Amino acid sequence: MNQYSLTDDQVDIQLATRELARTKVAAGARERDRSKQYPDDMLQLLIAQDALGLPFQPELGGSGEGMLTCCLVIEELTRVCYNTSYLLVMTWQPFYAISHAGTEEQKERFLPPLIRGEIKFSTANTEPEAGSDMAALKTRARPAPGGYRISGSKVFASNAAVADYFVTFAKTDPSAGGRGITAFIVDAKADGVTVDAPEDKIGGRAIPSCAVTFDDVFVPEENRLGAEGQGFVTAATCFTKVRPLVGARAIGLAQGALDNAVAYAKSRSAFGRPIAEFQGLQWMLADMQIQIEAARQLLYKSAASLDSGVSTREAAPLIGAAKTFATDMAMKVTVDALQVFGGYGCTTDYPMERFMREAKGLQIVEGTNQIQRNIIARELLR
């Protein structure tokens, strides 16, 4: 898809979310980061706004919106509070997995309560020795009467401490490498599931990420997500589908950092005049705006390509480019925006150090930027 434009409805959603973020979300952002407490009040706010259901099909009670609209909402929320937008990501990630691989029965069983906020999911994929190299995962799923027995360890499972279910991946045929991986939905209350204390992260601190152990956990046949051996395809499709949301979070962080830097530059005086009048600083601000807008257009195009019907496999290089460019941009812009504040930027009295911490994680999650470059290069050389 070579062209896209925002519809009137998308602009309305964008502006409404911006106002919601400004009036209802921004004030508590610092405390959410500081306390590391799960922001249930923000979840209830998003439920009341019908935000959780944006990408869900109308027959499930959702709005049926595409990826571009979802990116607009994520960007506006992250502009003031990374943790609040994270709540949507943790709702939409399992939605995409179940929508892709789930049976009709699984969709009816899990998706309506997910959209209503009645259940929460975590995706438990990464292992201590298998992150980007998913084919190397060691978690096993062995056949058992009526289902499977799963044993293994996962790390950095976002939302794990509050999750009712896990979407996880295990090898049903260890000799088949990536083709031996199968996806499952695991009840968090099942015997043998252990969730460790949340990691002390540099960003997204209010959404708990934990190590999870499955010790001979029974999973019934009806909770297998897709056919045996299709787990790698499910993961690749789901993560590619979610990846534009990572880019949207990056753009939101960078825009929020620039918003704060501009306001501070106008109010801070040095040598008898506002520092915003110094050309060196003006050029810094201009460069930030240039980079943000370039990343925004690339991201929107990648999201619009999915909405136009391009397969995730075809869209993967463009999505990878958008994610990589946006997250690298966010890291640079947040560092430069902090510089505008001088020493004050290094204190928690201002949000700059928080924006910078949160930006770093986005270069790693949902496929590191190095892995994205591999995907792009492989397509170039194919």
Coordinates of N, CA, C and O in Angstrom, one line a residue, residues 134-143 148-151 169-184 224 227-232:
M134 N 13.6 -18.3 19.2 CA 12.5 -19.1 19.8 C 12.6 -20.6 19.5 O 12.1 -21.4 20.3
A135 N 13.2 -21.0 18.4 CA 13.3 -22.4 18.1 C 14.1 -23.1 19.2 O 14.1 -24.4 19.3
A136 N 14.9 -22.4 20.0 CA 15.7 -23.0 21.0 C 15.0 -23.2 22.3 O 15.6 -23.7 23.3
L137 N 13.7 -22.9 22.4 CA 13.0 -23.0 23.7 C 13.0 -24.5 24.2 O 13.0 -25.4 23.4
K138 N 13.0 -24.6 25.5 CA 13.2 -25.9 26.1 C 11.9 -26.4 26.8 O 11.9 -27.6 27.2
T139 N 10.9 -25.6 27.0 CA 9.7 -26.0 27.6 C 9.1 -27.1 26.8 O 8.9 -27.0 25.6
R140 N 8.7 -28.2 27.5 CA 8.1 -29.4 26.9 C 6.6 -29.6 27.2 O 6.2 -29.2 28.3
A141 N 5.9 -30.0 26.2 CA 4.5 -30.4 26.3 C 4.4 -31.9 25.9 O 4.5 -32.2 24.8
R142 N 4.1 -32.7 26.9 CA 4.0 -34.2 26.6 C 2.6 -34.6 26.6 O 1.8 -34.2 27.5
P143 N 2.2 -35.5 25.7 CA 0.8 -36.0 25.7 C 0.4 -36.6 27.0 O 1.2 -37.3 27.7
Y148 N -2.3 -32.4 27.8 CA -0.8 -32.4 27.8 C -0.3 -32.0 29.2 O -1.0 -31.5 30.0
R149 N 0.9 -32.4 29.4 CA 1.6 -32.0 30.6 C 2.8 -31.1 30.2 O 3.7 -31.5 29.5
I150 N 2.8 -29.9 30.7 CA 3.8 -28.9 30.3 C 4.8 -28.6 31.5 O 4.4 -28.4 32.6
S151 N 6.1 -28.7 31.2 CA 7.1 -28.4 32.1 C 8.2 -27.5 31.5 O 8.6 -27.7 30.3
F169 N 4.2 -21.2 24.9 CA 4.7 -22.0 23.8 C 5.6 -23.1 24.3 O 6.4 -22.9 25.2
A170 N 5.4 -24.3 23.8 CA 6.2 -25.5 24.3 C 6.4 -26.4 23.1 O 5.7 -26.4 22.2
K171 N 7.5 -27.2 23.3 CA 7.8 -28.2 22.2 C 7.0 -29.5 22.4 O 7.2 -30.1 23.5
T172 N 6.2 -29.8 21.5 CA 5.6 -31.1 21.5 C 6.4 -32.2 20.7 O 6.2 -33.4 20.9
D173 N 7.4 -31.7 19.9 CA 8.3 -32.5 19.2 C 9.7 -31.9 19.2 O 10.0 -31.1 18.3
P174 N 10.5 -32.2 20.2 CA 11.8 -31.5 20.3 C 12.7 -31.8 19.1 O 13.6 -30.9 18.9
S175 N 12.5 -32.8 18.4 CA 13.4 -33.2 17.3 C 13.1 -32.3 16.1 O 13.9 -32.3 15.1
A176 N 12.0 -31.6 16.1 CA 11.6 -30.8 14.9 C 12.0 -29.4 14.9 O 11.6 -28.6 14.0
G177 N 12.7 -28.9 15.9 CA 13.1 -27.5 16.0 C 11.9 -26.6 16.1 O 10.9 -26.9 16.9
G178 N 11.9 -25.5 15.3 CA 10.8 -24.6 15.3 C 9.4 -25.2 14.9 O 8.4 -24.8 15.4
R179 N 9.5 -26.3 14.1 CA 8.3 -26.9 13.6 C 7.7 -27.9 14.7 O 6.6 -28.4 14.5
G180 N 8.4 -28.0 15.8 CA 7.9 -28.8 16.9 C 7.2 -28.0 18.0 O 6.9 -28.6 19.0
I181 N 7.0 -26.7 17.8 CA 6.5 -25.9 18.8 C 5.0 -25.8 18.7 O 4.4 -25.6 17.6
T182 N 4.3 -25.8 19.8 CA 2.8 -25.7 19.9 C 2.4 -24.7 20.9 O 3.1 -24.5 21.9
A183 N 1.4 -23.9 20.6 CA 0.9 -22.9 21.5 C -0.2 -23.4 22.4 O -1.0 -24.3 22.0
F184 N -0.3 -22.9 23.6 CA -1.3 -23.4 24.6 C -1.9 -22.2 25.4 O -1.2 -21.1 25.5
R224 N -5.3 -26.2 23.7 CA -4.3 -26.1 22.8 C -4.7 -25.1 21.8 O -5.8 -25.0 21.3
A227 N -3.0 -26.1 15.8 CA -2.6 -27.5 15.6 C -1.2 -27.7 16.2 O -0.4 -26.7 16.4
E228 N -0.9 -28.9 16.5 CA 0.5 -29.2 17.0 C 1.5 -28.8 15.9 O 1.2 -29.0 14.7
G229 N 2.6 -28.2 16.4 CA 3.6 -27.8 15.4 C 3.4 -26.5 14.8 O 4.3 -26.0 14.0
Q230 N 2.3 -25.8 15.1 CA 2.0 -24.5 14.5 C 2.3 -23.3 15.4 O 2.0 -22.2 15.1
G231 N 2.9 -23.6 16.6 CA 3.1 -22.6 17.5 C 4.1 -21.5 17.1 O 3.9 -20.3 17.4
F232 N 5.1 -21.9 16.3 CA 6.1 -20.9 15.8 C 5.4 -19.9 14.9 O 5.6 -18.7 14.9

